Structure formats: C-alpha cells, structure tokens
CSV table of C-alpha atoms in Angstrom, one decimal:
chain,number,residue,atom,x,y,z
W,1144,MET,CA,78.3,-136.1,-138.2
W,1145,ASN,CA,80.2,-133.0,-137.1
W,1146,GLY,CA,79.5,-133.5,-133.4
W,1147,ALA,CA,77.7,-131.2,-131.0
W,1148,VAL,CA,78.8,-127.9,-132.6
W,1149,GLY,CA,77.4,-128.9,-136.0
W,1150,ALA,CA,74.0,-127.1,-135.7
W,1151,SER,CA,74.6,-124.8,-132.7
W,1152,GLY,CA,74.8,-121.1,-132.7
W,1153,TYR,CA,77.7,-119.2,-131.2
W,1154,GLY,CA,76.2,-119.0,-127.7
W,1155,ASP,CA,75.7,-122.8,-127.6
W,1156,ALA,CA,79.2,-123.9,-128.6
W,1157,VAL,CA,80.4,-126.9,-126.6
W,1158,ALA,CA,84.0,-127.4,-125.7
W,1159,PHE,CA,85.7,-130.7,-126.6
W,1160,ALA,CA,89.3,-131.2,-126.0
W,1161,GLY,CA,89.8,-133.8,-128.8
W,1162,PRO,CA,88.6,-134.2,-132.3
W,1163,ASP,CA,85.2,-135.2,-133.5
W,1164,TRP,CA,84.7,-138.7,-135.0
W,1165,ILE,CA,82.4,-140.5,-137.4
W,1166,GLY,CA,81.3,-143.9,-136.2
W,1167,PRO,CA,83.2,-146.9,-137.5
W,1168,GLY,CA,81.9,-148.3,-140.8
W,1169,THR,CA,79.6,-145.3,-141.4
W,1170,ARG,CA,78.8,-145.3,-145.2
W,1171,PHE,CA,77.4,-142.2,-146.8
W,1172,GLY,CA,74.9,-142.1,-149.7
W,1173,VAL,CA,73.0,-139.6,-151.7
W,1174,ASP,CA,70.6,-138.9,-148.8
W,1175,GLU,CA,73.4,-137.8,-146.5
W,1176,MET,CA,75.4,-135.9,-149.2
W,1177,VAL,CA,72.8,-134.0,-151.2
W,1178,PHE,CA,70.7,-131.0,-150.2
W,1179,PHE,CA,68.0,-129.1,-152.0
W,1180,ARG,CA,64.8,-127.2,-151.3
W,1181,GLY,CA,62.0,-129.5,-150.3
W,1182,LYS,CA,64.3,-132.4,-149.4
W,1183,GLY,CA,62.3,-135.0,-147.6
W,1184,THR,CA,59.0,-133.9,-149.2
W,1185,VAL,CA,59.8,-133.4,-152.9
W,1186,PRO,CA,61.0,-136.4,-155.0
W,1187,PHE,CA,64.6,-135.8,-156.0
W,1188,ASP,CA,64.0,-136.4,-159.7
W,1189,ASP,CA,61.3,-133.7,-159.7
W,1190,VAL,CA,63.8,-131.0,-158.8
W,1191,LEU,CA,66.5,-131.7,-161.4
W,1192,GLU,CA,65.2,-129.7,-164.3
W,1193,ARG,CA,64.9,-126.5,-162.3
W,1194,ILE,CA,68.5,-126.6,-161.0
W,1195,ASP,CA,70.8,-124.1,-162.5
W,1196,LEU,CA,73.5,-124.1,-159.8
W,1197,VAL,CA,75.2,-127.2,-158.5
W,1198,ILE,CA,77.4,-126.4,-155.5
W,1199,SER,CA,80.1,-128.9,-154.4
W,1200,GLY,CA,81.7,-128.8,-151.0
W,1201,PRO,CA,84.9,-130.9,-151.1
W,1202,HIS,CA,86.3,-129.6,-147.8
W,1203,ALA,CA,83.0,-128.7,-146.0
W,1204,THR,CA,83.2,-131.3,-143.2
W,1205,ALA,CA,85.6,-131.8,-140.3
W,1206,ALA,CA,84.9,-135.0,-138.4
W,1207,PHE,CA,87.3,-137.9,-139.0
W,1208,PRO,CA,86.2,-141.4,-139.7
W,1209,ALA,CA,87.0,-143.6,-136.7
W,1210,GLU,CA,89.1,-145.8,-139.0
W,1211,LEU,CA,91.8,-143.1,-138.8
W,1212,GLN,CA,91.8,-142.8,-135.0
W,1213,PRO,CA,95.0,-144.8,-134.4
W,1214,PHE,CA,96.9,-142.5,-136.7
W,1215,VAL,CA,95.8,-139.0,-135.6
W,1216,ASP,CA,98.3,-137.0,-133.7
W,1217,PRO,CA,97.3,-136.9,-130.0
W,1218,SER,CA,97.9,-133.1,-129.9
W,1219,LEU,CA,95.1,-132.4,-132.4
W,1220,THR,CA,92.2,-130.5,-130.8
W,1221,GLN,CA,88.7,-130.0,-132.2
W,1222,ARG,CA,89.5,-126.4,-133.1
W,1223,LEU,CA,92.6,-127.4,-135.0
W,1224,GLN,CA,90.6,-130.2,-136.7
W,1225,TYR,CA,87.9,-127.8,-137.8
W,1226,ASP,CA,90.4,-125.1,-138.8
W,1227,PHE,CA,92.0,-127.8,-141.1
W,1228,SER,CA,88.6,-128.0,-143.0
W,1229,ASP,CA,86.4,-125.5,-144.8
W,1230,TRP,CA,83.6,-126.3,-142.3
W,1231,SER,CA,82.2,-122.7,-142.3
W,1232,THR,CA,80.9,-123.3,-145.8
W,1233,SER,CA,78.7,-126.2,-144.8
W,1234,PRO,CA,75.9,-124.4,-142.9
W,1235,VAL,CA,75.9,-121.5,-145.5
W,1236,ALA,CA,75.6,-123.9,-148.4
W,1237,ARG,CA,73.0,-126.1,-146.8
W,1238,ARG,CA,70.9,-123.0,-146.0
W,1239,TRP,CA,71.4,-121.7,-149.5
W,1240,ALA,CA,70.1,-124.9,-151.0
W,1241,ALA,CA,67.1,-124.9,-148.6
W,1242,VAL,CA,65.9,-121.5,-149.6
W,1243,ASP,CA,66.8,-121.4,-153.4
W,1244,PRO,CA,64.8,-123.9,-155.5
W,1245,HIS,CA,67.4,-123.7,-158.3
W,1246,VAL,CA,70.4,-124.9,-156.1
W,1247,LEU,CA,71.6,-128.4,-155.5
W,1248,TYR,CA,74.4,-128.8,-152.9
W,1249,ILE,CA,76.6,-131.9,-152.7
W,1250,GLU,CA,78.8,-132.2,-149.6
W,1251,ASP,CA,81.9,-134.4,-149.2
W,1252,PRO,CA,81.3,-136.2,-145.8
W,1253,HIS,CA,85.1,-136.7,-145.3
W,1254,PRO,CA,87.8,-134.1,-144.8
W,1255,ARG,CA,91.2,-133.9,-146.5
W,1256,ALA,CA,92.7,-136.1,-143.8
W,1257,VAL,CA,91.1,-139.1,-145.6
W,1258,ARG,CA,91.7,-137.9,-149.2
W,1259,ASP,CA,91.3,-134.4,-150.7
W,1260,ALA,CA,88.6,-134.4,-153.3
W,1261,ASN,CA,89.9,-131.1,-154.6
W,1262,ARG,CA,93.2,-132.7,-155.6
W,1263,PRO,CA,93.9,-135.3,-158.3
W,1264,ARG,CA,93.7,-138.8,-157.0
W,1265,PRO,CA,97.3,-140.1,-156.8
W,1266,THR,CA,98.2,-143.4,-158.4
W,1267,ASP,CA,99.7,-144.5,-155.1
W,1268,LEU,CA,98.1,-142.7,-152.1
W,1269,LEU,CA,100.5,-144.0,-149.5
W,1270,ALA,CA,103.6,-143.2,-151.6
W,1271,ALA,CA,102.4,-139.6,-151.9
W,1272,LEU,CA,101.9,-139.4,-148.1
W,1273,ARG,CA,105.3,-140.8,-147.5
W,1274,GLU,CA,106.8,-138.1,-149.7
W,1275,ALA,CA,104.8,-135.4,-147.8
W,1276,PHE,CA,106.3,-136.6,-144.5
W,1277,ASP,CA,109.8,-136.8,-146.0
W,1278,ARG,CA,109.5,-133.1,-147.2
W,1279,LEU,CA,108.4,-132.1,-143.7
W,1280,ALA,CA,111.4,-133.9,-142.1
W,1281,ALA,CA,113.9,-132.6,-144.6
W,1282,ASP,CA,113.0,-128.9,-144.6
W,1283,PRO,CA,114.7,-126.9,-141.9
W,1284,THR,CA,111.9,-124.3,-141.8
W,1285,GLY,CA,109.3,-127.0,-141.2
W,1286,HIS,CA,107.1,-125.3,-143.8
W,1287,PRO,CA,107.9,-127.0,-147.1
W,1288,SER,CA,105.7,-127.0,-150.1
W,1289,LEU,CA,103.5,-130.1,-150.2
W,1290,ALA,CA,102.3,-129.3,-153.7
W,1291,GLY,CA,101.7,-132.6,-155.6
W,1292,VAL,CA,101.8,-134.8,-152.5
W,1293,ASP,CA,98.9,-133.3,-150.5
W,1294,ALA,CA,96.0,-135.6,-151.6
W,1295,VAL,CA,96.3,-136.6,-147.9
W,1296,ARG,CA,97.8,-133.7,-146.0
W,1297,PRO,CA,99.4,-134.8,-142.7
W,1298,VAL,CA,99.7,-131.2,-141.2
W,1299,THR,CA,97.4,-128.2,-141.0
W,1300,PHE,CA,98.0,-125.1,-143.1
W,1301,GLY,CA,99.9,-123.7,-140.1
W,1302,TYR,CA,102.0,-126.9,-140.2
W,1303,LEU,CA,100.7,-128.3,-136.9
W,1304,PRO,CA,100.5,-132.1,-136.9
W,1305,VAL,CA,97.3,-133.9,-138.0
W,1306,LEU,CA,98.5,-137.4,-138.7
W,1307,ARG,CA,101.5,-138.9,-136.9
W,1308,ARG,CA,104.2,-140.5,-139.0
W,1309,PRO,CA,104.3,-144.3,-138.8
W,1310,SER,CA,107.5,-145.7,-137.5
W,1311,THR,CA,107.4,-149.2,-138.9
W,1312,ASN,CA,106.5,-150.8,-142.2
W,1313,ASP,CA,103.6,-152.5,-140.6
W,1314,GLU,CA,102.2,-149.1,-139.3
W,1315,TRP,CA,102.6,-147.7,-142.8
W,1316,GLU,CA,100.7,-150.6,-144.3
W,1317,ALA,CA,98.0,-150.2,-141.6
W,1318,LEU,CA,97.6,-146.5,-142.3
W,1319,GLY,CA,97.4,-147.1,-146.1
W,1320,ALA,CA,94.7,-149.7,-145.5
W,1321,ALA,CA,92.8,-147.4,-143.2
W,1322,LEU,CA,92.8,-144.6,-145.7
W,1323,LEU,CA,91.6,-146.8,-148.5
W,1324,ALA,CA,88.9,-148.4,-146.4
W,1325,ALA,CA,87.7,-145.0,-145.1
W,1326,GLY,CA,87.7,-143.6,-148.6
W,1327,THR,CA,85.2,-146.2,-149.9
W,1328,LEU,CA,82.7,-145.0,-147.2
W,1329,GLY,CA,82.7,-141.3,-148.0
W,1330,VAL,CA,85.0,-139.4,-150.3
W,1331,ASP,CA,84.8,-142.0,-153.1
W,1332,PRO,CA,81.0,-142.0,-153.1
W,1333,TYR,CA,81.0,-138.2,-153.0
W,1334,GLU,CA,83.1,-137.9,-156.2
W,1335,ALA,CA,80.9,-140.4,-158.0
W,1336,CYS,CA,77.7,-138.6,-156.8
W,1337,ARG,CA,79.1,-135.2,-157.7
W,1338,ASP,CA,79.9,-136.2,-161.3
W,1339,GLN,CA,76.7,-138.3,-161.8
W,1340,LEU,CA,74.4,-135.5,-160.6
W,1341,ILE,CA,76.0,-132.9,-162.9
W,1342,GLU,CA,75.2,-135.2,-165.8
W,1343,ARG,CA,71.7,-135.9,-164.6
W,1344,VAL,CA,70.9,-132.2,-164.3
W,1345,VAL,CA,72.1,-131.6,-167.8
W,1346,ALA,CA,70.0,-134.5,-169.1
W,1347,ALA,CA,66.9,-133.2,-167.2
W,1348,LYS,CA,67.4,-129.8,-168.9
W,1349,VAL,CA,67.6,-131.4,-172.3
W,1350,ARG,CA,64.4,-133.3,-171.8
W,1351,HIS,CA,62.7,-130.2,-170.4
W,1352,LEU,CA,63.7,-128.1,-173.3
W,1353,ALA,CA,62.5,-130.7,-175.8
W,1354,ASP,CA,59.1,-131.0,-174.1
W,1355,ALA,CA,58.4,-127.3,-173.1
W,1356,ASP,CA,57.1,-124.3,-175.0
W,1357,PRO,CA,59.3,-121.4,-174.0
W,1358,GLN,CA,56.8,-118.8,-175.2
W,1359,GLY,CA,55.9,-116.6,-172.3
W,1360,TRP,CA,58.9,-117.7,-170.1
W,1361,SER,CA,60.2,-115.0,-167.8
W,1362,PRO,CA,64.0,-114.3,-168.0
W,1363,ALA,CA,64.5,-116.3,-164.8
W,1364,GLU,CA,62.6,-119.3,-166.2
W,1365,TRP,CA,64.6,-119.1,-169.4
W,1366,HIS,CA,67.8,-118.9,-167.4
W,1367,SER,CA,67.0,-121.9,-165.3
W,1368,ALA,CA,66.0,-124.0,-168.3
W,1369,THR,CA,69.1,-123.2,-170.3
W,1370,HIS,CA,71.9,-122.7,-167.8
W,1371,LEU,CA,74.0,-124.8,-165.4
W,1372,ASP,CA,76.8,-123.4,-163.4
W,1373,VAL,CA,78.9,-125.6,-161.2
W,1374,LEU,CA,80.5,-124.0,-158.1
W,1375,SER,CA,83.2,-125.5,-155.9
W,1376,ILE,CA,82.8,-123.7,-152.6
W,1377,HIS,CA,85.6,-123.1,-150.1
W,1378,ASP,CA,86.8,-120.8,-147.3
W,1379,THR,CA,90.2,-119.7,-146.1
W,1380,MET,CA,91.2,-117.6,-143.0
W,1381,ASN,CA,93.8,-114.9,-143.4
W,1382,THR,CA,95.4,-116.2,-140.2
W,1383,THR,CA,96.6,-119.6,-139.2
W,1384,ALA,CA,96.6,-121.3,-135.8
W,1385,ARG,CA,99.1,-121.5,-133.0
W,1386,PRO,CA,99.5,-124.8,-131.1
W,1387,ASP,CA,97.3,-123.3,-128.3
W,1388,GLY,CA,94.4,-122.9,-130.8
W,1389,ALA,CA,94.5,-119.2,-131.3
W,1390,VAL,CA,94.0,-118.6,-135.0
W,1391,CYS,CA,95.9,-115.4,-135.1
W,1392,LEU,CA,99.2,-115.8,-137.2
W,1393,GLU,CA,98.9,-113.6,-140.3
W,1394,ARG,CA,99.4,-115.2,-143.7
W,1395,GLN,CA,101.8,-113.8,-146.2
W,1396,PRO,CA,100.3,-111.0,-148.2
W,1397,ALA,CA,100.3,-113.0,-151.4
W,1398,ASP,CA,98.2,-115.7,-149.7
W,1399,ARG,CA,95.5,-113.4,-148.3
W,1400,LEU,CA,91.9,-113.2,-149.5
W,1401,PRO,CA,89.9,-110.1,-150.2
W,1402,GLU,CA,87.3,-109.1,-147.5
W,1403,LEU,CA,84.4,-111.1,-149.0
W,1404,VAL,CA,85.3,-113.7,-151.7
W,1405,ALA,CA,87.6,-114.6,-154.5
W,1406,LEU,CA,85.9,-116.0,-157.6
W,1407,SER,CA,88.2,-118.1,-159.8
W,1408,ASN,CA,87.8,-119.4,-163.4
W,1409,ARG,CA,91.4,-120.3,-164.1
W,1410,GLY,CA,91.9,-116.8,-165.7
W,1411,ASP,CA,93.5,-113.5,-164.8
W,1412,ALA,CA,92.5,-110.7,-162.4
W,1413,ALA,CA,89.6,-109.8,-164.7
W,1414,GLY,CA,88.5,-113.4,-165.4
W,1415,GLU,CA,90.0,-113.3,-168.9
W,1416,ARG,CA,92.4,-115.9,-170.4
W,1417,ARG,CA,95.8,-115.7,-168.9
W,1418,ALA,CA,97.5,-116.6,-172.2
W,1419,GLU,CA,96.7,-117.4,-175.8
W,1420,GLY,CA,95.4,-121.0,-176.0
W,1421,ASP,CA,94.3,-121.1,-172.3
W,1422,GLU,CA,90.7,-121.9,-171.5
W,1423,VAL,CA,88.7,-120.4,-168.7
W,1424,SER,CA,86.1,-122.5,-166.9
W,1425,MET,CA,83.5,-119.7,-167.1
W,1426,PRO,CA,83.3,-116.8,-169.5
W,1427,ALA,CA,84.8,-113.7,-168.0
W,1428,PRO,CA,81.7,-111.4,-168.4
W,1429,ARG,CA,79.6,-113.9,-166.5
W,1430,LEU,CA,82.2,-114.3,-163.7
W,1431,ARG,CA,82.4,-110.6,-163.3
W,1432,SER,CA,78.6,-110.3,-163.3
W,1433,ILE,CA,78.4,-112.8,-160.5
W,1434,GLY,CA,81.1,-110.8,-158.6
W,1435,GLN,CA,79.1,-107.6,-159.1
W,1436,ALA,CA,75.9,-109.3,-157.9
W,1437,TYR,CA,77.8,-110.3,-154.7
W,1438,ARG,CA,79.0,-106.7,-154.2
W,1439,ASP,CA,75.4,-105.5,-154.6
W,1440,ALA,CA,73.9,-108.2,-152.3
W,1441,PHE,CA,76.4,-107.6,-149.5
W,1442,GLY,CA,76.8,-103.8,-150.0
W,1443,VAL,CA,80.6,-104.0,-150.2
W,1444,PRO,CA,83.1,-102.0,-152.3
W,1445,ASP,CA,84.8,-103.4,-155.4
W,1446,HIS,CA,88.0,-104.6,-153.7
W,1447,HIS,CA,86.1,-106.9,-151.3
W,1448,VAL,CA,85.6,-109.2,-154.3
W,1449,ALA,CA,88.5,-110.4,-156.5
W,1450,TYR,CA,89.0,-112.7,-159.4
W,1451,ASN,CA,91.6,-115.5,-159.5
W,1452,ARG,CA,93.5,-114.1,-156.4
W,1453,PRO,CA,95.1,-115.8,-154.6
W,1454,TYR,CA,93.7,-119.0,-156.2
W,1455,LEU,CA,93.0,-119.8,-159.8
W,1456,GLY,CA,90.4,-122.5,-159.2
W,1457,GLY,CA,91.3,-126.0,-157.9
W,1458,HIS,CA,90.9,-129.6,-159.1
W,1459,GLU,CA,87.1,-129.7,-159.1
W,1460,THR,CA,87.0,-126.6,-161.3
W,1461,GLN,CA,89.6,-128.0,-163.6
W,1462,LEU,CA,87.6,-131.2,-163.9
W,1463,ALA,CA,84.2,-129.5,-164.4
W,1464,GLY,CA,85.3,-126.9,-166.9
W,1465,PRO,CA,86.3,-129.2,-169.8
W,1466,ARG,CA,83.5,-131.6,-169.2
W,1467,LEU,CA,80.9,-128.8,-169.3
W,1468,ARG,CA,82.5,-127.4,-172.5
W,1469,GLU,CA,82.0,-130.9,-174.0
W,1470,LEU,CA,78.4,-131.0,-172.9
W,1471,ALA,CA,77.8,-127.6,-174.3
W,1472,VAL,CA,79.0,-128.7,-177.7
W,1473,GLU,CA,76.6,-131.7,-177.5
W,1474,HIS,CA,73.7,-129.5,-176.5
W,1475,PRO,CA,74.2,-126.1,-178.1
W,1476,GLY,CA,71.1,-124.6,-176.5
W,1477,LEU,CA,72.7,-124.9,-173.0
W,1478,HIS,CA,75.1,-122.5,-171.3
W,1479,LEU,CA,77.4,-124.5,-169.0
W,1480,ALA,CA,80.3,-123.2,-166.9
W,1481,ALA,CA,82.2,-123.7,-163.7
W,1482,TRP,CA,84.0,-121.6,-161.1
W,1483,GLN,CA,85.3,-121.6,-157.6
W,1484,ASN,CA,84.3,-119.4,-154.6
W,1485,GLU,CA,86.9,-119.0,-151.9
W,1486,PHE,CA,85.2,-117.0,-149.1
W,1487,LEU,CA,87.1,-115.3,-146.4
W,1488,ARG,CA,86.4,-117.4,-143.3
W,1489,GLU,CA,86.5,-114.3,-141.0
W,1490,PHE,CA,83.5,-113.1,-143.0
W,1491,LEU,CA,81.6,-116.5,-142.8
W,1492,LEU,CA,82.3,-116.7,-139.1
W,1493,GLY,CA,81.2,-113.2,-138.2
W,1494,PRO,CA,82.8,-110.8,-135.6
W,1495,GLU,CA,81.7,-112.6,-132.4
W,1496,ALA,CA,83.0,-116.0,-133.4
W,1497,CYS,CA,86.2,-114.5,-134.9
W,1498,ARG,CA,87.1,-112.7,-131.7
W,1499,ALA,CA,86.7,-116.0,-129.8
W,1500,MET,CA,88.8,-117.9,-132.4
W,1501,HIS,CA,91.7,-115.4,-132.1
W,1502,GLU,CA,92.0,-116.4,-128.5
W,1503,PRO,CA,93.5,-119.8,-127.2
W,1504,GLY,CA,91.1,-122.7,-127.0
W,1505,ASP,CA,90.3,-126.2,-127.9
W,1506,ALA,CA,86.7,-125.9,-129.1
W,1507,TRP,CA,85.7,-124.7,-132.6
W,1508,VAL,CA,83.4,-121.7,-132.4
W,1509,PRO,CA,80.7,-121.7,-135.1
W,1510,ALA,CA,79.0,-118.6,-136.5
W,1511,PRO,CA,75.6,-117.7,-135.0
W,1512,ASP,CA,72.7,-119.2,-137.0
W,1513,SER,CA,71.3,-115.7,-137.7
W,1514,TRP,CA,74.6,-114.7,-139.3
W,1515,VAL,CA,74.7,-117.9,-141.4
W,1516,ASN,CA,71.2,-117.5,-142.6
W,1517,ASP,CA,71.7,-113.9,-143.6
W,1518,ILE,CA,74.8,-114.8,-145.7
W,1519,ALA,CA,72.9,-117.6,-147.4
W,1520,ASP,CA,69.9,-115.5,-148.1
W,1521,ARG,CA,72.0,-112.8,-149.6
W,1522,LEU,CA,73.8,-115.3,-151.8
W,1523,ALA,CA,70.5,-116.6,-153.0
W,1524,ALA,CA,69.4,-113.0,-153.7
W,1525,ALA,CA,72.6,-112.4,-155.7
W,1526,HIS,CA,72.0,-115.4,-157.9
W,1527,ALA,CA,68.4,-114.5,-158.3
W,1528,ALA,CA,69.7,-111.2,-159.8
W,1529,VAL,CA,72.1,-113.1,-162.1
W,1530,ARG,CA,69.2,-115.3,-163.1
W,1531,LEU,CA,66.9,-112.4,-163.8
W,1532,HIS,CA,69.4,-110.8,-166.1
W,1533,GLY,CA,70.8,-113.9,-167.6
W,1534,THR,CA,70.1,-113.0,-171.3
W,1535,ALA,CA,72.0,-109.8,-171.0
W,1536,LEU,CA,74.9,-111.5,-169.2
W,1537,ASP,CA,75.2,-114.1,-172.0
W,1538,ARG,CA,75.7,-111.2,-174.4
W,1539,GLY,CA,78.7,-110.1,-172.3
W,1540,VAL,CA,77.0,-107.0,-170.9
C-alpha cells in the first residue's frame, strides 16, 4: 500500500513527484495489519500463547487514502509525505516479527493525516482541526504548538503544508466527512485490532499456564509463558525538511534523540517514577535491562540509548500501561508492561539513504534491505537476551 518504494532497496528507489495513495474504499482487516512468524502457513490462534512482545506501529505507514485527495496540499511530494510518517519503522518491525516467533506486530494502515492513533481521539475531530489551522494562522512565527489539537495534523513537523485549509463551510463539511469515512477503513479497525489482540494474547497465556507443566522449562520458555510487553514503535529524525525536500534543518537540542533509541515508560531519565504517586508503564529495572540489551546487540556506548528523553511515551503507552496493570492484578502469575521506542531515523535509514535524504528531492529514499534486516535481527537478538535472563530481570537485577 506504500507504492513502489515499499519493498525496494536503496538502489531501486523510484522517483515520484507526488504523494502515494491508497485506492478508494480500501478496507483493512487483520490479515493486512498483523504480522508474525509463519504468517500464511501457521494458524493465527496457534501463535498467541508463545507471544511475549506485541509491537504496535501507529505511524508506520505513509500512503494517504484516496478519500483525502481533494484536501491534500498540491505542494506535498512523496518525500515530504513519508517524512511526515514513521515509515522507516515498518520494514524493521515486519522483519522482526518474521524472524522472532515471540513477536506480534500490528501496523496502522493510515498515517496521521487521517487521524493519529497515538493521540487521544477528540470529541469533535473537525473542531480540533479548525483550531490547529487557526493557531497556524495566528502565530507570526508560523510554528505554533499544536498540542491537544493534532489528532489530525495539517502540517509536517517542519511546518510544511500537508492539508490545505478549506475556504468555505461546505469544504469544511466535506473534509470532515472524508476524514470520518477514511477512518472507518483503516485507523479505527487498527485501534480495535490492537486492543483486542493484547487481550487475546493474555487470555492465551492464562490458558497455557493452566494446562502446562512448567517443570523443565528453560528460562526463555518460562519468560514467554509468563510475560507480555507491549511496545509502541516510532522514529524521529534529528533534522526536518526544507520545501525542496532536503531533510537537513537541525532540530532544537531539547528535541533531539540519542544516536540509537529512546526508551520511554512515562518515568525519569533512569526509568524511575518522576514524582510520588506517579505510575510508570514498565518497571525501571526491566526498561534499563532492555536498554542494555540494545547497547550490547548494536555495540554502542551508553549515551546512544536514553530513557524518557525527549519523549515520555505517547498515548498508546498511556493506554496500555494502566490496562496491563489491571490484567496483572487479575492474573498474578503474569508480568505485563508497556513502553515506547523512539528510534533515531538516521540510524534506521543508514548512511547511504541519509546522505541522499539530506539533498533536495521529491522521492523518499528507503534503507537498503540488508541494513533493515541487520537491524531487525539485532533487535530480535536483544530481546532473546532479555528473554533468557527474564527471571533475574524480574528481581530487579
């Protein structure tokens, strides 16, 4: 659904002047949104009890549903469209799910131009979008905060136009109707699928533990039977795009990511509670252990991995954390937690694609398949290490 660049390597990138589109009326279901090892050959229900990591990708796609075509700004190129998404996480997460039998990946088929699944759903979607446009028009810098009104974001993070502002009430009504109609085809089913599958994986674990004899289980088998982590996966570039497509304008220091990834559990720089009474979505020792496994798997120094900087963990993590705590109370034999990974996009793209993206252009430049596969394989190895040492990690070691 992401056009010709979707599966190609760096050398096969195809230039398109304009955005990529999803065909009108295209409805997405579980088969299109869910990825796991053995998909297509192994029945879905047979994999649930072995899953100990559910990954959600709320921003992992870029193509717009055709229902929005009349409202997209004519200056938007494919590169700016993809830069507006976290598309670089998609091939990594799909590969990760394909090689790790304990991973289930759920991908939102719609980008944030339809509705952002990592933001609370507003009571009135169109009113929030009007407010976003009003803030843009009223701020002399052209770079106002859109916090609280960006469930549909009309500009990129470099404040280049994505949606054009309607000029009449009829156009506003038409845009609102298009957003709602498109949402029923992709982002709405994604949210329902995400939440239902988390519950189904927990239920499968409960049944498995009731039926199984744990004597003789290896540490990894014990971990997979008793754990579920929910990961919301994202990427951010430390530069934003110019109108000519060169993604080369440096972000403010406070907004920059570390060289590999930021792990976020709504806590402080060590993953601990920020204040008395606060809750974290994952215990700090476990978050730090995952971070250390990443350092080991990628052979990077400590500062290439950070906790809760610059992001604390978005809406999906805020939803999953409390629900998993409730389920853990209902099922005291299970260890359930959530966190967010915000990867540095420069890292996911690799040096060749990054050099091309720093130059003007209309086409998105994906990472080479070999680069993507290596990242995914290392992430799988990191979580295999976490899985192997799960008992010690639960004790806070």
